[in-house]
Short mmCIF file of C-alpha atoms in Angstrom, two decimals:
data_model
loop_
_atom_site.label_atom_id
_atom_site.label_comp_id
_atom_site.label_asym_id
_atom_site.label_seq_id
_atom_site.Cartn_x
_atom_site.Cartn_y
_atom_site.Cartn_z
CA UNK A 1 5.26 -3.92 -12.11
CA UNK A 2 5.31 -0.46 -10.45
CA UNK A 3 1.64 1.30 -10.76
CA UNK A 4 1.78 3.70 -13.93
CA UNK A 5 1.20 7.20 -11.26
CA UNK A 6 3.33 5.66 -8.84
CA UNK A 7 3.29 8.24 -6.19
CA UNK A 8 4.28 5.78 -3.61
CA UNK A 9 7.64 7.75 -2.65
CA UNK A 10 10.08 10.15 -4.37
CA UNK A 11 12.62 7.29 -4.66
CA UNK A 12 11.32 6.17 -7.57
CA UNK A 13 12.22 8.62 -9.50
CA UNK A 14 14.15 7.34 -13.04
CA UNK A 15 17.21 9.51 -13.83
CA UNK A 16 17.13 11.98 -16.33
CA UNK A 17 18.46 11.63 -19.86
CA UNK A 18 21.47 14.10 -18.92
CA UNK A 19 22.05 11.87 -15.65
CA UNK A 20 22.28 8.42 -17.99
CA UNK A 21 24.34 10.51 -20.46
CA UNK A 22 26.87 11.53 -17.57
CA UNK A 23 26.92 8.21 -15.78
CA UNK A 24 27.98 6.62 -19.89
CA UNK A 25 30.69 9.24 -20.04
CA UNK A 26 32.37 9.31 -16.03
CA UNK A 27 35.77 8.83 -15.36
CA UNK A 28 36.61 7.01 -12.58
CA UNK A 29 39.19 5.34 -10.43
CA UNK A 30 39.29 3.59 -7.01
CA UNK A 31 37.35 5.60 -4.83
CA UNK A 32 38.81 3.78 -1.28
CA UNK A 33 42.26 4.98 -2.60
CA UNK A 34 40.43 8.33 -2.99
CA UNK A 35 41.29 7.98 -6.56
CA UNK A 36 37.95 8.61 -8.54
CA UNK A 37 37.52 11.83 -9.95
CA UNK A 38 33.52 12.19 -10.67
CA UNK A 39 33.43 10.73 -6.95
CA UNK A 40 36.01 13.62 -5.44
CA UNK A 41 34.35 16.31 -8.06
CA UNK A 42 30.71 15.45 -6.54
CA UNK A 43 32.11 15.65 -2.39
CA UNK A 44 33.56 19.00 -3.86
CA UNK A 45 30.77 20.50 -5.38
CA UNK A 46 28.34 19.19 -2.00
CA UNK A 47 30.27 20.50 0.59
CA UNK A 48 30.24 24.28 -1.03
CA UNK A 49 26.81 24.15 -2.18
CA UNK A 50 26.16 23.32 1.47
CA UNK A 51 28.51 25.72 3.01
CA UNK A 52 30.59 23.02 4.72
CA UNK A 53 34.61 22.44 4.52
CA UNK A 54 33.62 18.77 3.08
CA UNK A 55 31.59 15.48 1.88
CA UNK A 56 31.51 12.30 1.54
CA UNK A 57 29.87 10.56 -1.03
CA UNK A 58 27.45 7.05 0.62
CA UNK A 59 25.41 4.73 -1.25
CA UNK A 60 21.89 5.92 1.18
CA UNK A 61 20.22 7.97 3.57
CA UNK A 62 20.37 5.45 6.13
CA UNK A 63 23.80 4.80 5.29
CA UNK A 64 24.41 8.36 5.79
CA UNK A 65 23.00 8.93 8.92
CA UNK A 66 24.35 5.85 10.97
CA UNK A 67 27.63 6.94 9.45
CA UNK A 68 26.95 10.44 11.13
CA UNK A 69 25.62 9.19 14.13
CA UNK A 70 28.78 6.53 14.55
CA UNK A 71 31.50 9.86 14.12
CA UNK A 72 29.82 11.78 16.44
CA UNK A 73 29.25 9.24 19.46
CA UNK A 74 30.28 6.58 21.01
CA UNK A 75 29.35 3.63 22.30
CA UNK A 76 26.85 4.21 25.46
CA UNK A 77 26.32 7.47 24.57
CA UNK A 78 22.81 9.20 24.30
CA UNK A 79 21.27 10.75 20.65
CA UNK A 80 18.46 13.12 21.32
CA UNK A 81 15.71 12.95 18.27
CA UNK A 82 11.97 12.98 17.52
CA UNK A 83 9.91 9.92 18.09
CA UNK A 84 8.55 10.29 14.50
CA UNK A 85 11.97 10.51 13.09
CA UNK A 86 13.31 8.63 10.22
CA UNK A 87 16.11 7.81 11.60
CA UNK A 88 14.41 6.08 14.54
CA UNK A 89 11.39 4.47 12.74
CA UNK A 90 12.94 3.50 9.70
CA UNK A 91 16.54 2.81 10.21
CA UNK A 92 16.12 -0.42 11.76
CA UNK A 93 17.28 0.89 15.15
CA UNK A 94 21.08 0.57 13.43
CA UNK A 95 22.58 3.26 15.83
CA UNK A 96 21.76 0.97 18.71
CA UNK A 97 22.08 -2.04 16.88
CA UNK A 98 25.69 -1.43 15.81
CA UNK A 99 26.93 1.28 17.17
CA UNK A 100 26.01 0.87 20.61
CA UNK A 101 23.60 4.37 20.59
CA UNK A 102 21.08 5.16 23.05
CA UNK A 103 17.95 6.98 21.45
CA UNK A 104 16.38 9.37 23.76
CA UNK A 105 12.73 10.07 21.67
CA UNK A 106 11.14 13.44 22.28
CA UNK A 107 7.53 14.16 20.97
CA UNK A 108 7.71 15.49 17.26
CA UNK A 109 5.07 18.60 17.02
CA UNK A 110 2.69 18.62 14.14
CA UNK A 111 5.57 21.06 12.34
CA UNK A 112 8.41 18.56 12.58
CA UNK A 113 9.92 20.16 15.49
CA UNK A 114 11.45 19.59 18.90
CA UNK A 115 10.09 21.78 21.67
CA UNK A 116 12.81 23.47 23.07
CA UNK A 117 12.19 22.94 26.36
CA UNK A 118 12.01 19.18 26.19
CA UNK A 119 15.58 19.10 24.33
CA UNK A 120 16.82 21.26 27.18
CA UNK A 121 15.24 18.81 29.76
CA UNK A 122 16.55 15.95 28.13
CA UNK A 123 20.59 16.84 28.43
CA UNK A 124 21.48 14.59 30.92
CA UNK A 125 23.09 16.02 33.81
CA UNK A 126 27.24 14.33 34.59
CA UNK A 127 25.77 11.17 36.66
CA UNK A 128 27.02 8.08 36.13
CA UNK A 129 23.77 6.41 36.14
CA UNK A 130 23.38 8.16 32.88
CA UNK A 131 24.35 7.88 29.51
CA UNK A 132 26.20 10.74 28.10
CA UNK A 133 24.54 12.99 26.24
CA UNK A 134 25.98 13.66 22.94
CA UNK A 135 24.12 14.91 19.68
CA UNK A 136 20.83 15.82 18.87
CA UNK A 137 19.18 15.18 15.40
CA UNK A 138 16.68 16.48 13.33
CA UNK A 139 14.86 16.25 10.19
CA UNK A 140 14.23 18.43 7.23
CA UNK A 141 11.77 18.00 5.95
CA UNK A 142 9.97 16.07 8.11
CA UNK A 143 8.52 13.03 6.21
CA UNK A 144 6.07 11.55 9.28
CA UNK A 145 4.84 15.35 9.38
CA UNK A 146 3.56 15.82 5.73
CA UNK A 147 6.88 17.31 4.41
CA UNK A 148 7.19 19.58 7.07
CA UNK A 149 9.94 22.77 6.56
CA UNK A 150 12.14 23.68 9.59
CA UNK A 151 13.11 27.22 9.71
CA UNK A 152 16.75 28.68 9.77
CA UNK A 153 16.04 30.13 12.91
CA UNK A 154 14.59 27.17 14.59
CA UNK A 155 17.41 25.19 13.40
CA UNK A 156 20.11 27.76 15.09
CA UNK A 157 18.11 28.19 18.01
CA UNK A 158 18.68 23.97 18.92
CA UNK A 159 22.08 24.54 17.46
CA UNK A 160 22.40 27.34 20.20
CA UNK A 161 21.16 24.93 22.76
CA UNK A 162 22.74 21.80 22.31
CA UNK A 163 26.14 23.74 22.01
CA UNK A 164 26.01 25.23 24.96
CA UNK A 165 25.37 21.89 26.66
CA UNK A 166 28.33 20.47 24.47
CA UNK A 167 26.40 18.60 21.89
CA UNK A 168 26.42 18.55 18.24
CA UNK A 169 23.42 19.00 16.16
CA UNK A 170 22.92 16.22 12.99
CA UNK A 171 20.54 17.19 10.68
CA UNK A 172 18.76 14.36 8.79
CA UNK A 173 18.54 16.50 5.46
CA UNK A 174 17.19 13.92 3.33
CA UNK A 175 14.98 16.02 1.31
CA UNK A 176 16.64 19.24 2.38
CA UNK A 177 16.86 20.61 -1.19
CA UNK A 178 12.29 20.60 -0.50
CA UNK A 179 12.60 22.64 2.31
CA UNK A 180 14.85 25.34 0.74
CA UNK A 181 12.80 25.71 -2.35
CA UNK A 182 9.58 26.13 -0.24
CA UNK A 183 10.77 28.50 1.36
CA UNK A 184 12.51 30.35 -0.35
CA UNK A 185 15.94 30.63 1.21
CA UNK A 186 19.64 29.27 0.13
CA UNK A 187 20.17 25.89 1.55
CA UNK A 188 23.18 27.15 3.46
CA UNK A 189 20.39 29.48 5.68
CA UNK A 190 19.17 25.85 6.52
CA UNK A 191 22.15 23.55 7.38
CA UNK A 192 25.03 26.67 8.35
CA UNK A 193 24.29 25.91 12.32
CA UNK A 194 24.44 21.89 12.04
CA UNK A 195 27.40 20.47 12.60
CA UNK A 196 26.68 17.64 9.96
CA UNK A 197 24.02 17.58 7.40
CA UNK A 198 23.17 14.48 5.24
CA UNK A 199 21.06 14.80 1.88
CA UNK A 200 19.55 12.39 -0.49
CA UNK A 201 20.80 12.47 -4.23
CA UNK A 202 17.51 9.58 -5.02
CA UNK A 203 14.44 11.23 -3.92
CA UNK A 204 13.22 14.56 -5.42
CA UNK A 205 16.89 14.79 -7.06
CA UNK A 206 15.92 11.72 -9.33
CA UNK A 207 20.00 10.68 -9.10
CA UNK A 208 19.58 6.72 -9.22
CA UNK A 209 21.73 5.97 -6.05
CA UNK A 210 23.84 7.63 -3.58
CA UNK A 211 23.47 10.50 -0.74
CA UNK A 212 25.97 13.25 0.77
CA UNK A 213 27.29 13.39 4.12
CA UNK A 214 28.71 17.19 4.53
CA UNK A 215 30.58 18.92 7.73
CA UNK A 216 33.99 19.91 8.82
CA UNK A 217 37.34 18.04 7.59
CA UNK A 218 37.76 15.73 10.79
CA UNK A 219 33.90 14.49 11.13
CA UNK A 220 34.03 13.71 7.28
CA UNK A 221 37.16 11.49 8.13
CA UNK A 222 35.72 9.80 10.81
CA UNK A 223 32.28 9.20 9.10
CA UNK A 224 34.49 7.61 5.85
CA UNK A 225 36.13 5.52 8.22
CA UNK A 226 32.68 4.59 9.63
CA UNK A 227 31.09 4.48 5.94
CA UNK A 228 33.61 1.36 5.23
CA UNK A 229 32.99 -0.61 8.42
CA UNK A 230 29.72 -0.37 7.46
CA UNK A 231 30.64 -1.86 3.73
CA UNK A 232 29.83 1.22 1.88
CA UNK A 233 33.35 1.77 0.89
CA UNK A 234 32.99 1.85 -2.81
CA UNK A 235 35.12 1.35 -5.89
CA UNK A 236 34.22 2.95 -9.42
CA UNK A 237 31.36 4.98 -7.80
CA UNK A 238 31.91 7.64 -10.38
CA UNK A 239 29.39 6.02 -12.86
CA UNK A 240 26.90 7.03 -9.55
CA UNK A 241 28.54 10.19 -8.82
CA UNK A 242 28.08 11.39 -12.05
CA UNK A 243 24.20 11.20 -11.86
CA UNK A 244 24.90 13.09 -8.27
CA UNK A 245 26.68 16.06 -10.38
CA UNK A 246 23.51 16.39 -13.01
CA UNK A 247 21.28 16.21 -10.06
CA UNK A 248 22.78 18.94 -8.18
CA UNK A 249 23.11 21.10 -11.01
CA UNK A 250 20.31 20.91 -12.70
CA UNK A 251 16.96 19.10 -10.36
CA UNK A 252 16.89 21.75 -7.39
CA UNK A 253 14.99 24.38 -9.13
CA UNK A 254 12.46 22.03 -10.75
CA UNK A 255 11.14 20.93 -6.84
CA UNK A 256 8.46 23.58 -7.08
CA UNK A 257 6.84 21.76 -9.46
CA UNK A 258 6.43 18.78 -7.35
CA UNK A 259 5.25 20.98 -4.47
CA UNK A 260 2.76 22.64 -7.12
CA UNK A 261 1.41 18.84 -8.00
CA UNK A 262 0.99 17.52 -3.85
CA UNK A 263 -1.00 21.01 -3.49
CA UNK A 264 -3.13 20.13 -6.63
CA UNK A 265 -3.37 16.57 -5.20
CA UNK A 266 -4.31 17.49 -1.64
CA UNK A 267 -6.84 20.07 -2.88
CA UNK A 268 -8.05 17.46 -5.51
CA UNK A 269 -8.90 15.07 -2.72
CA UNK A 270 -9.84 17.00 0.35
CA UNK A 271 -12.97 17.23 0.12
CA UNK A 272 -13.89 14.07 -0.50
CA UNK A 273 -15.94 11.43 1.16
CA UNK A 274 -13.59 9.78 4.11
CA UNK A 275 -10.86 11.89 3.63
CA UNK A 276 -8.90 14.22 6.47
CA UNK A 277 -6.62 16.28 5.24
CA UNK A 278 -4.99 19.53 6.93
CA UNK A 279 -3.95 21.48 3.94
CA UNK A 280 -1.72 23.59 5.85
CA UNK A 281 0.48 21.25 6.59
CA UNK A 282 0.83 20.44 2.92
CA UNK A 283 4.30 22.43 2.35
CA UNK A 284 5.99 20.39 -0.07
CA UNK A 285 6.07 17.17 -2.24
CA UNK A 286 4.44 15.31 0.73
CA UNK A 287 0.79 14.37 1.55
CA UNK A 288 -0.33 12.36 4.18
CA UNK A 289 -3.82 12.06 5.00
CA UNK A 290 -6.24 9.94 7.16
CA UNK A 291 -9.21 7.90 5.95
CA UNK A 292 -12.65 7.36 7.78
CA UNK A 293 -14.52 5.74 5.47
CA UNK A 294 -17.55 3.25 5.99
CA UNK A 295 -16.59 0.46 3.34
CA UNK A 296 -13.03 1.04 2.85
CA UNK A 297 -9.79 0.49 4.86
CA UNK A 298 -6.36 1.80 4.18
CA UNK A 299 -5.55 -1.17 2.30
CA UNK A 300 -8.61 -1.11 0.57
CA UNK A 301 -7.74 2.18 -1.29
CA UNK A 302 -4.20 1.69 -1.75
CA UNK A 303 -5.35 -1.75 -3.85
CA UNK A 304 -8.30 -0.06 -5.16
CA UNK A 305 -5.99 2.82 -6.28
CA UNK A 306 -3.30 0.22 -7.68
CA UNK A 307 -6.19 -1.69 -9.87
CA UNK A 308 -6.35 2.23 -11.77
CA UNK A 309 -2.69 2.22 -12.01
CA UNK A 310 -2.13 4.67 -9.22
CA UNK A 311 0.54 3.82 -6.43
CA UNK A 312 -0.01 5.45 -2.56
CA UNK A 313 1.55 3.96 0.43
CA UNK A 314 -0.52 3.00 3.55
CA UNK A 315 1.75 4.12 6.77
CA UNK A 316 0.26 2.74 9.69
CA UNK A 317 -3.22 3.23 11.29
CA UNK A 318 -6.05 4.95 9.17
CA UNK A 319 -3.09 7.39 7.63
CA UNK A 320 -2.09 7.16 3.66
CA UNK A 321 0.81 8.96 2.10
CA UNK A 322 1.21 10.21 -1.40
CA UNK A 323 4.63 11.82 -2.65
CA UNK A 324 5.04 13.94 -5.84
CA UNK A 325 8.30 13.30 -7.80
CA UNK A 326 10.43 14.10 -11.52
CA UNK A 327 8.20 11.81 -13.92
CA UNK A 328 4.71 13.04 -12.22
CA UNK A 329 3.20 15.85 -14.32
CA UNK A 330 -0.12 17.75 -13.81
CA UNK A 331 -2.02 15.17 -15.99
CA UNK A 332 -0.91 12.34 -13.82
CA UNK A 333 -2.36 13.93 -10.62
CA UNK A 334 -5.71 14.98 -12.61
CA UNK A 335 -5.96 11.22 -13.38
CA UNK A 336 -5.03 10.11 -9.52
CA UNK A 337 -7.74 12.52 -8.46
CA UNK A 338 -10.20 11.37 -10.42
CA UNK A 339 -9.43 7.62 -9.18
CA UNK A 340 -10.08 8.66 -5.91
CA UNK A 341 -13.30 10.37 -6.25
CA UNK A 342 -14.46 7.02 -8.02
CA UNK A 343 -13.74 4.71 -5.45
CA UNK A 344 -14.73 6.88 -2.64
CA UNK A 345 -18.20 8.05 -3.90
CA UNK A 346 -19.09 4.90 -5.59
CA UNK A 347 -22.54 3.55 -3.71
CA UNK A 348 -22.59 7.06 -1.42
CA UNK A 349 -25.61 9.07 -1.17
#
């Protein structure tokens, strides 16, 4: 059984009443014909709410960004990212693995960016001992970098670059929806200079399934064509797509509150014995912290948490993660804080 505070990741959020109400009532058809209407009304309503001429509906994130990758480039050519990406840690290398795509990895700064000057220096010149250089990606938010936000005008400035070196620019938008409710901007300020953005419907949306790959008319054909190589072409998806529509109109807003509960959390747990925790890179529903404790390991705490029905995720060395979600109020995070402060001052001083 899932822990009760399961703050483990925002894809375990449980749709909403309205979302189970929708999926009950959808009308649907064959969506490889092109024939289901909740499926073609979702793609719709995306690709202007992004600011791009279309969408394409995918059962994942993952999904959605091999997709991407596999309409922008071909085989043997070069994808410039970070090396804390999600697309190159936790993809299961698919770009290379079946479409042939080299990763070139670039250092990811503590914000979630790219340095400039390392993109630039990575374009590979015309050699044919190369690979050709084709699209860069990047990731907002950052998940590896506690949630991080990138800016509009970052974002155009590595669309600026990579254009004028004939690349595209993906942007791994997973949780995109976070960035433009922290701050404060339309999420067509964040995505207007990539040429493809994908965005999860199953994380802070609380859809059950599904994300949205959005861009220009001929990308979006190619990446449907790769989405059913790939086996994601789907049949009576409307049932999902309907739970895509509720999200989108009604769970963007309501993100504040989950960055509201991570700041409560991170504050809660700062200052407590073994923990290092940066709250200024606590931006939105994302808090990843290190432990140095003298009795406990990483797996210690998460199982100690777990026994007082409270779910985090170790991630790899001494560093945790919690994520805030729909379903988390400010009584659930009171209660996770106060599990932590037992375990970690139990038998200190």
């Amino acid at each position: 059984m899932p822990p009760r505070i399961d703050l483990r990741s925002d894809t375990v959020t449980q749709p909403t009443p309205a979302m189970r109400q929708a999926m009950a009532a959808a009308v649907v058809g064959d969506d490889v014909f092109g024939e289901d209407p909740t499926v073609n009304a979702l793609e719709t309503l995306a690709a202007a709410r992004l600011g791009k001429e279309a969408a394409l509906f995918v059962t994942s994130g993952t999904q959605g960004n091999l997709a991407s990758l596999l309409a922008h480039c071909g085989r043997g050519d070069e994808v410039i990212m970070g090396d804390q990406a999600h697309t190159f840690l936790y993809e299961q290398g698919g770009s290379a693995a079946l479409g042939g795509i080299h990763p070139r990895t670039l250092p990811n700064q503590p914000d979630g960016t790219l340095r400039l000057e390392d993109i630039a220096a990575a374009i590979r010149s015309d050699n044919p001992h190369f690979p050709v250089s084709r699209l860069v990606c990047l990731e907002n938010t950052h998940n590896r970098c506690s949630g991080a936000c990138l800016t509009p005008d970052y974002t155009a400035a590595v669309a600026e670059l990579a254009h004028r070196h004939g690349l595209k620019l993906h942007l791994d938008g997973a949780r995109i929806f976070n960035a433009a409710v922290a701050l404060g901007v339309d999420v067509q300020e964040l995505v207007r200079p990539a040429d493809s953005v994908t965005f999860c419907l199953s994380k802070g949306l609380a859809a059950p399934v599904g994300s949205v790959i959005c861009g220009p008319a001929d990308f979006i054909h190619r990446a449907r064509r790769a989405r059913k190589v790939l086996g994601g072409g789907m049949r009576q998806a409307g049932i999902l797509a309907a739970a895509g529509i509720v999200a989108l109109n009604e769970m963007v807003e309501r993100l504040a509150d989950d960055h509201a509960h991570a700041r409560l959390l991170a504050e809660g747990i700062a200052e407590l014995p073994g923990i290092r925790l940066d709250l200024k890179r606590v931006q939105t529903n994302i808090v990843i912290f290190a432990l140095d404790h003298p009795r406990l390991t990483p797996a210690v705490l998460v199982e100690e948490l777990r026994r007082r029905e409270v779910g985090i995720l170790a991630i790899g060395g001494n560093q945790l993660r919690a994520v805030t979600h729909y379903g988390i109020e400010r009584e659930h995070i009171e209660e996770a804080v106060a599990a932590f402060r037992a375990i970690l001052t139990t038998g200190i001083g």
